[in-house]
Coordinates of C-alpha atoms and ligand atoms in Angstrom, one line a residue:
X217 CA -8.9 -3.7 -47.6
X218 CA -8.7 -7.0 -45.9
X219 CA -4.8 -7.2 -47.1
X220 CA -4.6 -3.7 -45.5
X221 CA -6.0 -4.7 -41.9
X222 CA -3.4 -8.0 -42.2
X223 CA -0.4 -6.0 -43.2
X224 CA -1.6 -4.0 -40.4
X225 CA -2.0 -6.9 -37.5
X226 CA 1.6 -8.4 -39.1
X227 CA 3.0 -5.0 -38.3
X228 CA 1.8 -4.7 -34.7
X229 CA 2.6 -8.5 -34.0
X230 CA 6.2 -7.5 -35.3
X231 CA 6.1 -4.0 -32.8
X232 CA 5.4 -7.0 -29.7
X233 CA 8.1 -9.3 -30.7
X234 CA 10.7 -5.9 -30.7
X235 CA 9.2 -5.1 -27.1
X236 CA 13.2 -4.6 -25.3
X237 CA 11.9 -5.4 -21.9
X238 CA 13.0 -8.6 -20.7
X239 CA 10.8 -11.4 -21.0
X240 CA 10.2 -13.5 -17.4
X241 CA 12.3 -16.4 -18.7
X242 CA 14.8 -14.3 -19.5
X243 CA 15.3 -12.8 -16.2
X244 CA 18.9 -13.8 -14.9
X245 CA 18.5 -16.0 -11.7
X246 CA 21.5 -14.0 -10.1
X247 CA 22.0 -10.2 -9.6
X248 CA 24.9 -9.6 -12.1
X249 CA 25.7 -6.3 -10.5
X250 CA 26.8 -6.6 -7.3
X251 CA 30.4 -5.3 -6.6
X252 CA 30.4 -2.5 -3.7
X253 CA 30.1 0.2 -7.0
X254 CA 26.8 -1.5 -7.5
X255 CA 25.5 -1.4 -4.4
X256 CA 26.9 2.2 -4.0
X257 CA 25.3 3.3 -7.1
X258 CA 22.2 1.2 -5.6
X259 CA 21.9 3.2 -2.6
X260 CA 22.1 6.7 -4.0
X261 CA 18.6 5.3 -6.3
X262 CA 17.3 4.0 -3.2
X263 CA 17.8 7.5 -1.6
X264 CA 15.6 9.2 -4.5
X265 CA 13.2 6.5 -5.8
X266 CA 12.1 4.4 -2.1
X267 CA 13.4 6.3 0.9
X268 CA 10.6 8.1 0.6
X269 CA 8.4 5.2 1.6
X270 CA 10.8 2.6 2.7
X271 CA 12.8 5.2 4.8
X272 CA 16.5 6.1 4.4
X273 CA 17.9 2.6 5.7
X274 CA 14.7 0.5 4.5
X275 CA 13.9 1.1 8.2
X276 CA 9.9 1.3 7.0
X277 CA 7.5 3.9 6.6
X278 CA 4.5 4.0 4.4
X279 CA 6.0 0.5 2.9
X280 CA 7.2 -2.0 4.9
X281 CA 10.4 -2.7 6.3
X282 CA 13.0 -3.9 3.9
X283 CA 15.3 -4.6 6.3
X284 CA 14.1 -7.9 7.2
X285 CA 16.3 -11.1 6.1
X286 CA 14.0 -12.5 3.8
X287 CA 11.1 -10.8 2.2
X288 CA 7.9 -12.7 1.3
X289 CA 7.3 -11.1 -1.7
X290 CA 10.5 -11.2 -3.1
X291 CA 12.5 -14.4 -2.0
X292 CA 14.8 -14.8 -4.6
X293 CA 16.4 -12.3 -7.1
X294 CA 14.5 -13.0 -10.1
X295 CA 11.3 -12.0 -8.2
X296 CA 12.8 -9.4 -6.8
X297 CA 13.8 -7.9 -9.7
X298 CA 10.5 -8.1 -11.2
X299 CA 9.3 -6.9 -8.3
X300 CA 10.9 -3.7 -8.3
X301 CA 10.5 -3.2 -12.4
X302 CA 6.6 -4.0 -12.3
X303 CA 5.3 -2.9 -9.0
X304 CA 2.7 -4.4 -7.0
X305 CA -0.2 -4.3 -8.5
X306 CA -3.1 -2.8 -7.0
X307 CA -0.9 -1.5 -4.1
X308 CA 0.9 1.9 -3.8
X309 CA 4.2 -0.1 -4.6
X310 CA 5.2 1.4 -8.1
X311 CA 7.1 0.3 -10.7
X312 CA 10.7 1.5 -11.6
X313 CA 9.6 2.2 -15.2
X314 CA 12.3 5.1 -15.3
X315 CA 15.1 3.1 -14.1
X316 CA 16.9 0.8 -16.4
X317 CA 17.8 -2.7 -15.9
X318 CA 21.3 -2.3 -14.9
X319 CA 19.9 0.2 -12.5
X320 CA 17.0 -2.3 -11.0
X321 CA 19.9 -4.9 -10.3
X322 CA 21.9 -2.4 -8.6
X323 CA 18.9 -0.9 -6.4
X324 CA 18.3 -4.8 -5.6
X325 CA 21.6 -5.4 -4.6
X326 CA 21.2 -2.8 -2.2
X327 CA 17.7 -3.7 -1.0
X328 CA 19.3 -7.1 0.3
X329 CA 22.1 -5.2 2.5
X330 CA 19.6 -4.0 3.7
X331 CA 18.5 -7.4 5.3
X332 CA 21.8 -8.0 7.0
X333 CA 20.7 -5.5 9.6
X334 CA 18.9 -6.4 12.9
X335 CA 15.6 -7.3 12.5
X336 CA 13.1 -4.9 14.6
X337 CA 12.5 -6.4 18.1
X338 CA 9.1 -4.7 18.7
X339 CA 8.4 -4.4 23.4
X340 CA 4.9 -4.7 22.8
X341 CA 3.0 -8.5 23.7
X342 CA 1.2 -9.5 20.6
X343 CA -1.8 -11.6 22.6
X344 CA -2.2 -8.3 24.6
X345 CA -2.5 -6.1 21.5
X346 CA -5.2 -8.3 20.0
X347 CA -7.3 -8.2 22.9
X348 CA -7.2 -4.3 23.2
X349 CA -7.8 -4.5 19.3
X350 CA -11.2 -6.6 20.0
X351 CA -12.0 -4.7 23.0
X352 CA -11.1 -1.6 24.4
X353 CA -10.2 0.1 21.0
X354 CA -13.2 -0.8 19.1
X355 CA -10.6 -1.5 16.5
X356 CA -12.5 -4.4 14.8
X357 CA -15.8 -2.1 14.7
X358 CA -14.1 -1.1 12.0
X359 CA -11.7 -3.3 10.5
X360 CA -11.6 -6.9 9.6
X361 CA -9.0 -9.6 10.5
X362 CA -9.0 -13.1 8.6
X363 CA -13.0 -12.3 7.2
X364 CA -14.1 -11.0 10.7
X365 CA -14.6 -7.7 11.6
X366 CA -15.9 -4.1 10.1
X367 CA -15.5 -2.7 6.8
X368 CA -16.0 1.2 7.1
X369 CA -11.7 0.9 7.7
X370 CA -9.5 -1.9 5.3
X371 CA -8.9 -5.0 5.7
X372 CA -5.6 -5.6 8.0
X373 CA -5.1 -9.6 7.4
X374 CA -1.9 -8.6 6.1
X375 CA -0.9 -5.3 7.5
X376 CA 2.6 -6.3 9.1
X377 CA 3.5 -7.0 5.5
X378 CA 2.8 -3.8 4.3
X379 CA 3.7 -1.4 6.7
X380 CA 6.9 -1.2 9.4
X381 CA 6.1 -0.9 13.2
X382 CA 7.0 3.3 13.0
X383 CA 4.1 3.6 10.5
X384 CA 1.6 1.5 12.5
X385 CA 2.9 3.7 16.1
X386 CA 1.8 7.0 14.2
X387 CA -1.2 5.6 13.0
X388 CA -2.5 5.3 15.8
X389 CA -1.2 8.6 17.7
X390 CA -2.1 10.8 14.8
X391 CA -4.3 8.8 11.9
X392 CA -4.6 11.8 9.5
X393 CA -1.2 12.1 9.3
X394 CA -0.6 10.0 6.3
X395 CA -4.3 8.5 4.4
X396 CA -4.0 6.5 1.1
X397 CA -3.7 7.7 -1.9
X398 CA -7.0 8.3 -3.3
X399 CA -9.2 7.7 0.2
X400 CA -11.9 10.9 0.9
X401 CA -14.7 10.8 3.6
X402 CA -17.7 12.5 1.7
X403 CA -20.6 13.9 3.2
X404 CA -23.6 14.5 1.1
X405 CA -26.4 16.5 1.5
X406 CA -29.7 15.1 -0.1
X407 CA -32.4 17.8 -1.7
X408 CA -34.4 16.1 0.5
X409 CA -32.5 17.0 4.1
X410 CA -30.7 14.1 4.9
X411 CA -26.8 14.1 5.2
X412 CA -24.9 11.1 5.1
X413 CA -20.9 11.2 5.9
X414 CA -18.9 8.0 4.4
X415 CA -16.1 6.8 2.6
X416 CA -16.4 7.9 -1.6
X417 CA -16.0 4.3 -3.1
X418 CA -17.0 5.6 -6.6
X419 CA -17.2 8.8 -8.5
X420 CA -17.9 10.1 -12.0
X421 CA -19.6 13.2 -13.7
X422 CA -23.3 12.1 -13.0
X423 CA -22.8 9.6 -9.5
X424 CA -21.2 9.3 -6.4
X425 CA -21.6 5.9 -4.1
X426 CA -20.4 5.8 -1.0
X427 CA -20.1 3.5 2.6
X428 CA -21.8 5.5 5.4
X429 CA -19.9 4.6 9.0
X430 CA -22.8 2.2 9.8
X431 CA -20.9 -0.1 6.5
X432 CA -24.5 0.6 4.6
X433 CA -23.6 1.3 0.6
X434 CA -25.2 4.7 -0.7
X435 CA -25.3 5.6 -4.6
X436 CA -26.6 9.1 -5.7
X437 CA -27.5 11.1 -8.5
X438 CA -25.5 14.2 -8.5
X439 CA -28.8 16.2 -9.1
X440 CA -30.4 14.9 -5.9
X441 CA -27.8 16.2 -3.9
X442 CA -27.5 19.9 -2.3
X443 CA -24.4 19.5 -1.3
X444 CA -21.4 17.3 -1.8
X445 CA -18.5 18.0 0.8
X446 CA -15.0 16.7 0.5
X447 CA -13.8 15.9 3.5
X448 CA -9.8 15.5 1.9
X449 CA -7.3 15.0 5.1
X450 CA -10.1 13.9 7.1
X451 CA -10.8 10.2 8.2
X452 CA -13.3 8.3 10.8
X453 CA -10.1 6.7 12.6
X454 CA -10.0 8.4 15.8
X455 CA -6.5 9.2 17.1
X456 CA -5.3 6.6 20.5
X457 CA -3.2 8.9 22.1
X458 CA -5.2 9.6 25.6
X459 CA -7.5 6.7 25.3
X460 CA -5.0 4.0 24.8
X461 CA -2.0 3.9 27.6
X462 CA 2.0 4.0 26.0
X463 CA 1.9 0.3 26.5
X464 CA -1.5 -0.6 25.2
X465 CA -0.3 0.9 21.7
X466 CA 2.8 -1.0 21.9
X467 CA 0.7 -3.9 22.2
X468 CA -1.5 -3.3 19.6
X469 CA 1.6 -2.4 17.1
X470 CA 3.0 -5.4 17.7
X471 CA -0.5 -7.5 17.5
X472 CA -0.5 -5.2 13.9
X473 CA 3.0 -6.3 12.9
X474 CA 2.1 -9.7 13.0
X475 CA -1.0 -9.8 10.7
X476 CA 1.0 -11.6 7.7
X477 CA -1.9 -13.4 6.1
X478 CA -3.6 -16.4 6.3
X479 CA -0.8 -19.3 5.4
Ligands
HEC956 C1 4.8 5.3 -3.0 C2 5.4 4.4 -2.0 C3 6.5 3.4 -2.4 C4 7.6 3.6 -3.2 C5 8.1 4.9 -3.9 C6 8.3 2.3 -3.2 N1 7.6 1.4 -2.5 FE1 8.1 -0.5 -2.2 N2 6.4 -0.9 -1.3 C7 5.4 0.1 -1.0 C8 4.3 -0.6 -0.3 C9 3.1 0.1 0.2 C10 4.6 -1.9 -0.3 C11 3.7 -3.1 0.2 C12 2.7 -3.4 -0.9 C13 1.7 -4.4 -0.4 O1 2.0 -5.6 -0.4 O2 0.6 -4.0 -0.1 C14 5.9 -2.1 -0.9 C15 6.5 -3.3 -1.1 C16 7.8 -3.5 -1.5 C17 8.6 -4.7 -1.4 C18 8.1 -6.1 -1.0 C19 8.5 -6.4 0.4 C20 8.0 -7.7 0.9 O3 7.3 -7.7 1.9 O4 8.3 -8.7 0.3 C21 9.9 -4.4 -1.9 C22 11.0 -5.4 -2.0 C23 9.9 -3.0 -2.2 N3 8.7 -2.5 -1.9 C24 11.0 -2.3 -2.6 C25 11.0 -1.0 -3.1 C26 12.1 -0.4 -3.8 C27 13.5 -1.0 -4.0 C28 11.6 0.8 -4.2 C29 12.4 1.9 -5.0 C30 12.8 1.5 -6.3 C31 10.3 1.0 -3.7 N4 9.9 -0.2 -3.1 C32 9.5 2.1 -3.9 C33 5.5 1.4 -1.2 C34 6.5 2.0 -2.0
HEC957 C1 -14.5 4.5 13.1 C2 -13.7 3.5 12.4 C3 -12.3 3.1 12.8 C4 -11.8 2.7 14.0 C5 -12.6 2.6 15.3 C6 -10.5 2.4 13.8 N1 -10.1 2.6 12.5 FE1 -8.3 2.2 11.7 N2 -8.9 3.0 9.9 C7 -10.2 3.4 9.6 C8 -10.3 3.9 8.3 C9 -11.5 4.5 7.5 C10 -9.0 3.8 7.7 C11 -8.5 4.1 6.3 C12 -8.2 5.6 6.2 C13 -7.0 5.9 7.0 O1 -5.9 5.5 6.7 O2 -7.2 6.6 8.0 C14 -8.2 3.2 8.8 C15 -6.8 2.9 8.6 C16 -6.1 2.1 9.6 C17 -4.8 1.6 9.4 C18 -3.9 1.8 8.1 C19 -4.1 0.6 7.2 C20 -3.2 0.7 6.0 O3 -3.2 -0.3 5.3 O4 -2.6 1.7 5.8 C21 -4.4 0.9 10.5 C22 -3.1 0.2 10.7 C23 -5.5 1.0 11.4 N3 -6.5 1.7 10.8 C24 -5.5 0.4 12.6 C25 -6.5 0.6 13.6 C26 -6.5 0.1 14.9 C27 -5.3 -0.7 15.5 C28 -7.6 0.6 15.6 C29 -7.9 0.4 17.0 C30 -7.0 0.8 18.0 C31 -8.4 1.3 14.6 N4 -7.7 1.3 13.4 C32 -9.6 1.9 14.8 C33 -11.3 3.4 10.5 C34 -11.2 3.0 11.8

């Protein structure tokens, strides 16, 4: 028995060692496929795997902009190729787990054409933008910048890395337009009467907890509730258009695109 279970644990150890994806270390530290087939061929995969959320010309959409001259996450090509194999983790940046190395390399060598492109000049005044944030748009009722702020919307310390000016622009004319992937406003009605609209932050079979808008935490028994209503498409943001002028939103995209973290 015990020889069993070793024989057993030698076999798996060997399965790891035969693992073909490259280990870190053996990463190359240049792109070795870079002639203008490469790139080419790197563009078509860009078309079908991140246009979709880095737009046709890494303009930005749901992701960021690519077409920036140096990107923070991935400064050289090593960690850029990781990068695009692995995903961010945690963020709605997946892994290219059907592409193949030689394929990563050449959708790399396309990403950084990309960056030879003029960077976005955005009209809007930054200082202006953070004022209407803290003031007239009630913006920081909701969200948090640098620890200080609301929570019933995320966290946007680091928005202008992770999303392009056009994204931000139609955020705020039409918010439902494009919601994370998994975010749903609930509301619950209780056995007892009381409704309760939030944001779901957990849910299995028997529970569901949620943050009402007034950032209190909620957790329920399924069986306690009447009624549980899934608001899908739906999100507290209000839309701007109206409230905030042309120029006001130009201000606050450009106060947006320069939330990069504390550094
Ligand atoms: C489902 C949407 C989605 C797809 C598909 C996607 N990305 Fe992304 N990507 C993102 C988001 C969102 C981020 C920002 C993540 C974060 O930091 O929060 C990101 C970040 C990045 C970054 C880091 C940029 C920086 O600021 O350093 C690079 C590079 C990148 N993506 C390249 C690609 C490439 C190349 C592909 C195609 C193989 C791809 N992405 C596919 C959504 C996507
Ligand atoms: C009543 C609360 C509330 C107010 C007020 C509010 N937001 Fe939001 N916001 C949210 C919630 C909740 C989300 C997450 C769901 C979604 O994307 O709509 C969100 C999402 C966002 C996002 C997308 C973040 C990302 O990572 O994709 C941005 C950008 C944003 N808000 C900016 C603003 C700005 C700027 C204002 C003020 C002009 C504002 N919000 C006012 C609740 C609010």
């Amino acid at each position: 028995m015990v020889r069993a279970l070793a024989t057993a644990f030698l076999f798996a150890l060997s399965l790891a060692a035969q693992d073909p994806t490259l280990t870190d270390d053996k990463i190359p530290k240049e792109n070795p496929f870079t002639t203008p087939a490469d790139v080419k061929r790197g563009q078509h995969l860009f078309q079908g795997h991140c246009a979709p959320c880095h737009g046709p010309a890494g303009e930005g959409s749901r992701g960021p902009s690519l077409a920036r001259p140096r990107l923070p996450r991935a400064p050289d090509e090593q960690s850029l190729f990781k990068l695009l194999r692995n995903g961010i983790e945690g963020t709605e940046m997946p892994g290219a787990w059907v592409m193949i190395d030689k394929e990563i390399w050449q959708t790399a060598a396309f990403v950084r054409t990309l960056g030879r492109t003029a960077v976005e000049s955005l009209p809007g005044d930054r200082a202006r933008g953070e004022a209407v944030f803290r003031g007239k748009g009630k913006c920081a009722g909701c969200h948090s910048v640098t620890g200080q702020g609301g929570r019933t919307g995320p966290d946007l310390t680091e928005v202008g890395t992770r999303r392009s000016a056009s994204y931000l622009r139609r955020k705020l004319v039409d918010p439902t337009g494009d919601l994370p992937e998994g975010f749903l406003q609930v509301t619950v009605a209780t056995k007892e009467g009381r409704r309760i609209t939030g944001i779901r932050l957990n849910e299995d079979t028997y529970s569901l907890q949620l943050r009402d808008l007034s950032d209190r935490p909620h957790s329920f028994w399924k069986t306690d509730l009447k009624q549980i209503q899934k608001d899908w498409g739906k999100t507290p943001m209000p839309g701007y258009r109206g409230v905030l002028t042309d120029s006001e939103m130009e201000d606050v995209v450009a106060y947006l695109a320069s939330l990069r973290g504390v550094s």
